[in-house]
Amino acid sequence: MSKLPRRLSLGVVIVTYHSGREAVDCAASLLASARGEGQDDGLAVRVVIVDNASGDDTVAEVQSWASGEAAYEVPGDVPFKMTPPPVPLTLAEGGPDLAAAPEADVVLINSGGNLGFAGGVNIGLKHLAQYEDVDHFWVLNPDSMVPPGTVAALAAGIAANPGYGLMGGRVVYLEDPDRIQIDGGLLNKRTGVTGNYNLGQSHAGSAPPTPAELDFITGASMVASRAFYEAAGPMAEDYFLYYEEVDWAMRRGAMPLAYCPGLLVYHRGGTAIGSPVFGRTASAFSLYFKHRGRVMFQRRHNSGAWMTTQAYSLAQAARQLLRRSPAGAGAILRASFGLGAPASVRARLGPETAARALGTPLGERS
């Protein structure tokens, strides 16, 4: 077996919005995995938490954890043994233009507004790109937790895949740890509909995919090489939610997707915005941005499939009506045909965020 490159450096971006406890759990489990047994020749990890102007105590929770002022307890439902990293941690804080802080264990950046998923990720990537030793970037959802062995497996996966563009692994439901959420993303070019490889299958009994079977890597756990980031540039921010990672994968050129079997994370799916999870339907808020993103993506990458794209929208709106969800049907139709966001979506975003999030090339009307 070939020896791993010594001390590859990994930058991790965790974007938060009203998810302080989740972000602390995520960062604590990540640092525990990175500092576990066998990491001397693995990955040195830099953690950046980007807060999208949370209106709650998210920032205070991260600060209290890092300082050691608040005793940290591992959640009782975590399906693996975890030894939390010792505190206090060195915490560097600032705005989007924060200079590199090489000695910090964790960097906390206030984005200055709710910039959406990609906006927050881009701030984190820009900060991490300042460190010349950071060779790889891992985008990780705040409601994810990283078990022991994952960071070591990622180091091996990077060594085994020179020249990769984006790399993914397995995401399983934390609440049901033998059920897979996604092994990688699938795309129907005729409709723009995305799918999850191995969705709902047994973690213990399911083989991983080959990279050639995948179309994109889920944004819940996505590793990008520096070469990919420098070639493709930052993520497109005008989607606001959903499809950013699909769009990013389409811009990778000849750089391949890669799959790392040991890159395992546990995910509390859909905790923030009502995304669909196994056995639960999506909220109207989630439906609006999901279909809006799908239509935007198709216009950019598969414009020849416009008729089938919109036929799918109509079919899904009819399905919502059959489920006695006129709000869901309205959200889909408004998103797909540029009729403006429902009042409930605008109210949830607030005026400033709505103006930023909905300023799209779809020609939306209020």
CSV table of C-alpha atoms in Angstrom, one decimal:
chain,number,residue,atom,x,y,z
A,1,MET,CA,0.0,0.0,0.0
A,2,SER,CA,1.4,3.4,-1.0
A,3,LYS,CA,2.2,5.9,1.7
A,4,LEU,CA,-0.2,8.8,2.1
A,5,PRO,CA,1.1,12.3,1.2
A,6,ARG,CA,2.2,13.9,4.4
A,7,ARG,CA,-0.1,16.4,5.9
A,8,LEU,CA,-2.3,17.4,3.0
A,9,SER,CA,-4.3,20.4,4.1
A,10,LEU,CA,-8.1,20.4,3.9
A,11,GLY,CA,-10.3,23.5,4.3
A,12,VAL,CA,-13.8,22.9,5.5
A,13,VAL,CA,-16.7,25.3,4.9
A,14,ILE,CA,-19.8,25.1,7.1
A,15,VAL,CA,-22.6,27.6,6.3
A,16,THR,CA,-25.0,28.4,9.1
A,17,TYR,CA,-28.4,30.1,9.3
A,18,HIS,CA,-30.3,29.6,12.6
A,19,SER,CA,-28.3,26.4,13.2
A,20,GLY,CA,-25.9,27.1,16.0
A,21,ARG,CA,-26.3,23.8,17.9
A,22,GLU,CA,-26.1,21.8,14.6
A,23,ALA,CA,-23.0,23.7,13.5
A,24,VAL,CA,-21.3,23.1,16.9
A,25,ASP,CA,-22.1,19.4,16.6
A,26,CYS,CA,-20.8,19.3,13.0
A,27,ALA,CA,-17.5,21.2,13.8
A,28,ALA,CA,-16.9,19.2,17.0
A,29,SER,CA,-17.4,15.8,15.2
A,30,LEU,CA,-15.2,17.0,12.3
A,31,LEU,CA,-12.3,18.0,14.6
A,32,ALA,CA,-12.7,14.8,16.6
A,33,SER,CA,-12.4,12.8,13.4
A,34,ALA,CA,-9.5,14.8,12.1
A,35,ARG,CA,-7.6,14.5,15.4
A,36,GLY,CA,-8.3,10.8,15.8
A,37,GLU,CA,-6.0,7.8,15.7
A,38,GLY,CA,-3.8,7.6,12.6
A,39,GLN,CA,-4.0,11.2,11.5
A,40,ASP,CA,-0.2,12.0,11.6
A,41,ASP,CA,0.1,11.3,7.9
A,42,GLY,CA,-3.5,12.3,7.0
A,43,LEU,CA,-5.2,15.7,6.6
A,44,ALA,CA,-4.5,18.9,8.5
A,45,VAL,CA,-7.9,20.6,8.8
A,46,ARG,CA,-8.9,24.2,8.7
A,47,VAL,CA,-12.5,24.9,9.7
A,48,VAL,CA,-14.4,28.0,8.6
A,49,ILE,CA,-18.0,28.6,9.8
A,50,VAL,CA,-19.8,31.3,7.8
A,51,ASP,CA,-22.9,32.6,9.4
A,52,ASN,CA,-25.5,34.1,7.1
A,53,ALA,CA,-26.7,36.8,9.5
A,54,SER,CA,-28.7,34.5,11.8
A,55,GLY,CA,-31.2,36.3,13.9
A,56,ASP,CA,-30.9,33.9,16.8
A,57,ASP,CA,-28.1,32.8,19.1
A,58,THR,CA,-26.1,30.8,16.4
A,59,VAL,CA,-23.0,33.0,16.7
A,60,ALA,CA,-23.1,33.0,20.5
A,61,GLU,CA,-23.4,29.2,20.6
A,62,VAL,CA,-20.3,28.8,18.4
A,63,GLN,CA,-18.4,31.3,20.5
A,64,SER,CA,-19.4,29.6,23.8
A,65,TRP,CA,-18.4,26.2,22.5
A,66,ALA,CA,-15.0,27.3,21.2
A,67,SER,CA,-14.2,29.2,24.4
A,68,GLY,CA,-15.2,26.3,26.7
A,69,GLU,CA,-17.7,28.5,28.5
A,70,ALA,CA,-20.5,26.1,27.7
A,71,ALA,CA,-20.0,22.5,28.4
A,72,TYR,CA,-20.4,20.4,25.3
A,73,GLU,CA,-22.4,17.2,25.3
A,74,VAL,CA,-22.5,14.8,22.4
A,75,PRO,CA,-26.2,14.4,21.2
A,76,GLY,CA,-27.8,11.3,22.6
A,77,ASP,CA,-28.9,10.0,19.2
A,78,VAL,CA,-25.5,10.1,17.5
A,79,PRO,CA,-24.9,6.6,16.1
A,80,PHE,CA,-21.1,6.5,16.7
A,81,LYS,CA,-18.7,7.0,19.6
A,82,MET,CA,-17.3,10.4,19.7
A,83,THR,CA,-14.6,12.1,21.9
A,84,PRO,CA,-15.2,15.9,21.6
A,85,PRO,CA,-12.1,18.0,20.9
A,86,PRO,CA,-10.6,19.7,23.9
A,87,VAL,CA,-11.5,23.3,24.5
A,88,PRO,CA,-10.8,26.2,24.6
A,89,LEU,CA,-10.2,26.4,20.8
A,90,THR,CA,-8.5,29.3,19.1
A,91,LEU,CA,-11.3,31.2,17.4
A,92,ALA,CA,-10.7,33.9,14.8
A,93,GLU,CA,-13.7,36.2,13.9
A,94,GLY,CA,-14.4,38.8,11.3
A,95,GLY,CA,-16.3,39.7,8.2
A,96,PRO,CA,-16.1,38.5,4.6
A,97,ASP,CA,-12.6,40.1,4.1
A,98,LEU,CA,-11.0,38.5,7.2
A,99,ALA,CA,-7.3,37.9,6.6
A,100,ALA,CA,-5.8,34.5,6.9
A,101,ALA,CA,-5.6,33.3,10.5
A,102,PRO,CA,-3.1,30.4,10.4
A,103,GLU,CA,-3.1,29.7,14.1
A,104,ALA,CA,-6.9,29.5,14.5
A,105,ASP,CA,-8.6,26.2,15.2
A,106,VAL,CA,-11.9,27.6,13.9
A,107,VAL,CA,-12.7,30.7,11.9
A,108,LEU,CA,-16.1,32.4,12.3
A,109,ILE,CA,-17.1,34.8,9.5
A,110,ASN,CA,-20.2,37.0,9.6
A,111,SER,CA,-21.4,37.2,6.0
A,112,GLY,CA,-23.3,40.4,6.6
A,113,GLY,CA,-26.6,39.1,5.3
A,114,ASN,CA,-28.5,36.0,4.3
A,115,LEU,CA,-26.6,35.3,1.1
A,116,GLY,CA,-28.1,31.8,0.5
A,117,PHE,CA,-26.1,28.6,0.4
A,118,ALA,CA,-23.7,29.4,-2.4
A,119,GLY,CA,-23.1,33.0,-1.1
A,120,GLY,CA,-22.0,31.6,2.2
A,121,VAL,CA,-19.9,28.9,0.7
A,122,ASN,CA,-18.2,31.3,-1.6
A,123,ILE,CA,-17.1,33.5,1.3
A,124,GLY,CA,-15.7,30.4,3.0
A,125,LEU,CA,-13.9,29.3,-0.1
A,126,LYS,CA,-12.4,32.7,-0.7
A,127,HIS,CA,-11.1,32.8,2.9
A,128,LEU,CA,-9.6,29.3,2.7
A,129,ALA,CA,-8.0,30.1,-0.7
A,130,GLN,CA,-5.7,32.5,1.1
A,131,TYR,CA,-3.9,29.6,2.7
A,132,GLU,CA,-1.4,28.2,0.2
A,133,ASP,CA,-1.3,24.9,2.0
A,134,VAL,CA,-5.0,24.2,1.5
A,135,ASP,CA,-5.1,21.8,-1.4
A,136,HIS,CA,-8.8,20.7,-1.0
A,137,PHE,CA,-12.1,22.2,0.1
A,138,TRP,CA,-14.9,20.3,1.8
A,139,VAL,CA,-18.3,21.9,1.8
A,140,LEU,CA,-20.3,20.3,4.7
A,141,ASN,CA,-23.9,21.0,5.8
A,142,PRO,CA,-24.2,22.3,9.4
A,143,ASP,CA,-26.7,19.5,10.3
A,144,SER,CA,-24.2,16.8,9.4
A,145,MET,CA,-21.9,14.9,11.8
A,146,VAL,CA,-18.6,13.3,10.9
A,147,PRO,CA,-17.7,9.8,12.4
A,148,PRO,CA,-14.3,8.6,13.4
A,149,GLY,CA,-12.3,7.4,10.4
A,150,THR,CA,-14.0,9.7,7.8
A,151,VAL,CA,-11.1,12.2,7.6
A,152,ALA,CA,-8.5,9.4,7.4
A,153,ALA,CA,-10.6,7.8,4.6
A,154,LEU,CA,-10.8,11.1,2.8
A,155,ALA,CA,-7.0,11.5,2.9
A,156,ALA,CA,-6.7,8.0,1.3
A,157,GLY,CA,-9.4,8.9,-1.3
A,158,ILE,CA,-7.5,12.1,-2.3
A,159,ALA,CA,-4.3,10.2,-2.7
A,160,ALA,CA,-6.1,7.6,-4.9
A,161,ASN,CA,-7.7,10.2,-7.2
A,162,PRO,CA,-5.1,12.6,-8.5
A,163,GLY,CA,-6.6,15.2,-10.8
A,164,TYR,CA,-10.1,14.8,-9.6
A,165,GLY,CA,-12.5,17.8,-9.8
A,166,LEU,CA,-15.2,17.1,-7.2
A,167,MET,CA,-15.4,14.2,-4.8
A,168,GLY,CA,-18.3,12.8,-2.8
A,169,GLY,CA,-19.1,9.9,-0.5
A,170,ARG,CA,-22.0,8.4,1.4
A,171,VAL,CA,-24.6,10.5,3.3
A,172,VAL,CA,-26.9,8.6,5.6
A,173,TYR,CA,-29.7,9.7,7.8
A,174,LEU,CA,-28.6,10.4,11.3
A,175,GLU,CA,-32.1,9.4,12.6
A,176,ASP,CA,-32.0,6.1,10.7
A,177,PRO,CA,-28.3,5.3,10.3
A,178,ASP,CA,-28.8,2.3,8.0
A,179,ARG,CA,-30.7,4.3,5.5
A,180,ILE,CA,-28.8,6.1,2.7
A,181,GLN,CA,-29.8,9.6,1.8
A,182,ILE,CA,-27.4,9.9,-1.2
A,183,ASP,CA,-24.4,8.3,-2.7
A,184,GLY,CA,-24.1,11.0,-5.4
A,185,GLY,CA,-26.4,13.0,-7.6
A,186,LEU,CA,-28.3,12.0,-10.8
A,187,LEU,CA,-29.7,14.4,-13.4
A,188,ASN,CA,-32.5,13.9,-15.9
A,189,LYS,CA,-31.5,16.3,-18.7
A,190,ARG,CA,-35.0,16.3,-20.3
A,191,THR,CA,-36.7,17.7,-17.1
A,192,GLY,CA,-33.8,19.0,-15.0
A,193,VAL,CA,-35.0,16.7,-12.2
A,194,THR,CA,-32.3,15.5,-9.8
A,195,GLY,CA,-32.2,12.2,-8.0
A,196,ASN,CA,-30.2,10.6,-5.2
A,197,TYR,CA,-28.2,7.4,-6.0
A,198,ASN,CA,-29.1,4.7,-3.5
A,199,LEU,CA,-31.8,6.8,-1.8
A,200,GLY,CA,-33.5,4.8,1.0
A,201,GLN,CA,-31.3,1.8,0.5
A,202,SER,CA,-29.5,0.0,3.3
A,203,HIS,CA,-26.1,1.4,4.3
A,204,ALA,CA,-24.8,-2.0,5.3
A,205,GLY,CA,-26.1,-3.8,2.3
A,206,SER,CA,-25.5,-1.3,-0.6
A,207,ALA,CA,-22.5,-1.1,-2.9
A,208,PRO,CA,-21.1,2.3,-3.7
A,209,PRO,CA,-21.6,3.8,-7.2
A,210,THR,CA,-18.8,4.1,-9.7
A,211,PRO,CA,-18.0,7.8,-10.5
A,212,ALA,CA,-19.2,7.3,-14.1
A,213,GLU,CA,-22.7,6.7,-12.8
A,214,LEU,CA,-22.9,10.1,-11.2
A,215,ASP,CA,-23.8,13.5,-12.6
A,216,PHE,CA,-22.9,15.7,-9.6
A,217,ILE,CA,-21.9,15.6,-5.9
A,218,THR,CA,-24.4,16.6,-3.2
A,219,GLY,CA,-23.7,20.0,-1.6
A,220,ALA,CA,-24.3,18.4,1.8
A,221,SER,CA,-20.9,16.8,1.6
A,222,MET,CA,-18.8,17.8,-1.3
A,223,VAL,CA,-15.0,18.0,-1.7
A,224,ALA,CA,-13.4,20.2,-4.4
A,225,SER,CA,-9.8,20.2,-5.5
A,226,ARG,CA,-8.0,23.6,-5.6
A,227,ALA,CA,-7.5,23.0,-9.3
A,228,PHE,CA,-11.2,22.7,-9.8
A,229,TYR,CA,-12.0,25.8,-7.8
A,230,GLU,CA,-9.4,27.9,-9.7
A,231,ALA,CA,-10.8,26.7,-13.0
A,232,ALA,CA,-14.5,26.7,-12.4
A,233,GLY,CA,-14.6,29.7,-10.1
A,234,PRO,CA,-17.1,30.2,-7.2
A,235,MET,CA,-20.5,28.7,-7.1
A,236,ALA,CA,-23.4,30.6,-8.8
A,237,GLU,CA,-25.2,32.6,-6.1
A,238,ASP,CA,-28.4,33.4,-8.0
A,239,TYR,CA,-30.0,30.0,-7.3
A,240,PHE,CA,-30.0,31.0,-3.6
A,241,LEU,CA,-31.1,27.4,-2.6
A,242,TYR,CA,-30.8,24.2,-4.6
A,243,TYR,CA,-29.0,23.4,-7.8
A,244,GLU,CA,-25.8,25.3,-7.0
A,245,GLU,CA,-23.8,22.1,-6.8
A,246,VAL,CA,-25.4,20.7,-9.9
A,247,ASP,CA,-24.4,23.9,-11.8
A,248,TRP,CA,-20.9,23.7,-10.3
A,249,ALA,CA,-20.4,20.2,-11.5
A,250,MET,CA,-21.3,21.1,-15.1
A,251,ARG,CA,-18.4,23.6,-15.1
A,252,ARG,CA,-15.7,21.1,-14.2
A,253,GLY,CA,-14.5,20.6,-17.8
A,254,ALA,CA,-12.3,17.5,-18.2
A,255,MET,CA,-11.8,17.1,-14.4
A,256,PRO,CA,-13.6,13.9,-13.3
A,257,LEU,CA,-16.0,13.3,-10.4
A,258,ALA,CA,-14.6,10.9,-7.8
A,259,TYR,CA,-16.2,8.8,-5.1
A,260,CYS,CA,-14.6,7.9,-1.8
A,261,PRO,CA,-16.3,4.9,-0.1
A,262,GLY,CA,-15.0,5.9,3.4
A,263,LEU,CA,-16.2,9.5,3.1
A,264,LEU,CA,-19.2,8.9,5.4
A,265,VAL,CA,-21.3,11.6,7.1
A,266,TYR,CA,-24.6,11.4,9.1
A,267,HIS,CA,-27.2,14.1,8.1
A,268,ARG,CA,-30.2,15.5,9.8
A,269,GLY,CA,-31.9,16.3,6.5
A,270,GLY,CA,-34.2,19.2,5.9
A,271,THR,CA,-34.0,20.7,9.3
A,272,ALA,CA,-33.8,24.3,8.2
A,273,ILE,CA,-36.0,24.9,5.2
A,274,GLY,CA,-38.4,21.9,5.0
A,275,SER,CA,-36.5,20.0,2.3
A,276,PRO,CA,-38.0,16.6,1.5
A,277,VAL,CA,-36.5,13.7,3.3
A,278,PHE,CA,-37.3,10.0,3.1
A,279,GLY,CA,-41.0,9.6,4.2
A,280,ARG,CA,-41.7,13.4,4.3
A,281,THR,CA,-42.9,15.7,1.6
A,282,ALA,CA,-41.4,19.1,0.9
A,283,SER,CA,-42.7,22.4,2.2
A,284,ALA,CA,-44.1,25.1,-0.2
A,285,PHE,CA,-40.9,27.1,0.6
A,286,SER,CA,-38.7,24.2,-0.4
A,287,LEU,CA,-40.9,23.5,-3.5
A,288,TYR,CA,-40.6,27.0,-4.7
A,289,PHE,CA,-36.8,27.2,-4.6
A,290,LYS,CA,-36.4,23.6,-5.9
A,291,HIS,CA,-38.4,24.2,-9.0
A,292,ARG,CA,-37.1,27.7,-9.5
A,293,GLY,CA,-33.6,26.3,-9.4
A,294,ARG,CA,-34.5,23.5,-11.8
A,295,VAL,CA,-35.9,25.9,-14.4
A,296,MET,CA,-32.9,28.3,-14.1
A,297,PHE,CA,-30.5,25.3,-14.5
A,298,GLN,CA,-32.3,24.0,-17.5
A,299,ARG,CA,-32.2,27.4,-19.2
A,300,ARG,CA,-28.5,27.6,-18.7
A,301,HIS,CA,-27.5,24.0,-19.5
A,302,ASN,CA,-30.3,22.2,-21.3
A,303,SER,CA,-32.3,24.9,-23.1
A,304,GLY,CA,-33.3,22.6,-25.8
A,305,ALA,CA,-35.4,20.6,-23.3
A,306,TRP,CA,-37.7,23.5,-22.5
A,307,MET,CA,-41.0,21.8,-23.4
A,308,THR,CA,-40.3,18.7,-21.3
A,309,THR,CA,-39.0,20.9,-18.4
A,310,GLN,CA,-42.2,22.8,-18.2
A,311,ALA,CA,-44.4,19.7,-18.8
A,312,TYR,CA,-42.9,18.3,-15.7
A,313,SER,CA,-43.7,21.5,-13.8
A,314,LEU,CA,-47.4,21.2,-14.8
A,315,ALA,CA,-47.5,17.5,-13.8
A,316,GLN,CA,-46.0,18.2,-10.4
A,317,ALA,CA,-48.4,21.1,-9.8
A,318,ALA,CA,-51.3,18.8,-10.6
A,319,ARG,CA,-49.9,16.2,-8.2
A,320,GLN,CA,-49.9,18.8,-5.4
A,321,LEU,CA,-53.5,19.6,-6.1
A,322,LEU,CA,-54.4,15.9,-5.9
A,323,ARG,CA,-52.7,15.9,-2.5
A,324,ARG,CA,-54.9,18.9,-1.5
A,325,SER,CA,-52.0,21.2,-1.4
A,326,PRO,CA,-52.9,24.3,-3.4
A,327,ALA,CA,-50.0,26.2,-1.7
A,328,GLY,CA,-47.6,23.6,-3.1
A,329,ALA,CA,-49.1,23.7,-6.5
A,330,GLY,CA,-48.9,27.5,-6.6
A,331,ALA,CA,-45.3,27.5,-5.5
A,332,ILE,CA,-44.4,25.2,-8.3
A,333,LEU,CA,-46.2,27.2,-11.0
A,334,ARG,CA,-44.9,30.5,-9.8
A,335,ALA,CA,-41.3,29.2,-9.7
A,336,SER,CA,-41.5,27.6,-13.1
A,337,PHE,CA,-43.2,30.4,-15.0
A,338,GLY,CA,-41.6,33.5,-13.5
A,339,LEU,CA,-44.8,34.6,-11.7
A,340,GLY,CA,-43.0,35.9,-8.6
A,341,ALA,CA,-42.5,34.2,-5.2
A,342,PRO,CA,-45.6,33.5,-3.1
A,343,ALA,CA,-46.2,36.0,-0.3
A,344,SER,CA,-45.4,33.3,2.3
A,345,VAL,CA,-41.9,32.8,0.8
A,346,ARG,CA,-41.2,36.6,0.7
A,347,ALA,CA,-42.4,37.0,4.2
A,348,ARG,CA,-40.2,34.2,5.4
A,349,LEU,CA,-37.2,35.7,3.7
A,350,GLY,CA,-37.8,39.3,4.8
A,351,PRO,CA,-37.5,42.3,2.5
A,352,GLU,CA,-33.7,42.6,2.2
A,353,THR,CA,-33.1,38.8,1.7
A,354,ALA,CA,-36.1,38.5,-0.7
A,355,ALA,CA,-34.7,41.4,-2.9
A,356,ARG,CA,-31.3,39.6,-3.0
A,357,ALA,CA,-32.6,36.1,-3.5
A,358,LEU,CA,-35.3,36.8,-6.1
A,359,GLY,CA,-33.3,39.2,-8.3
A,360,THR,CA,-33.0,36.5,-11.1
A,361,PRO,CA,-33.0,36.4,-14.8
A,362,LEU,CA,-36.4,34.7,-14.7
A,363,GLY,CA,-38.2,38.0,-15.1
A,364,GLU,CA,-40.2,37.5,-11.9
A,365,ARG,CA,-43.3,39.6,-11.3
A,366,SER,CA,-44.6,40.5,-7.9
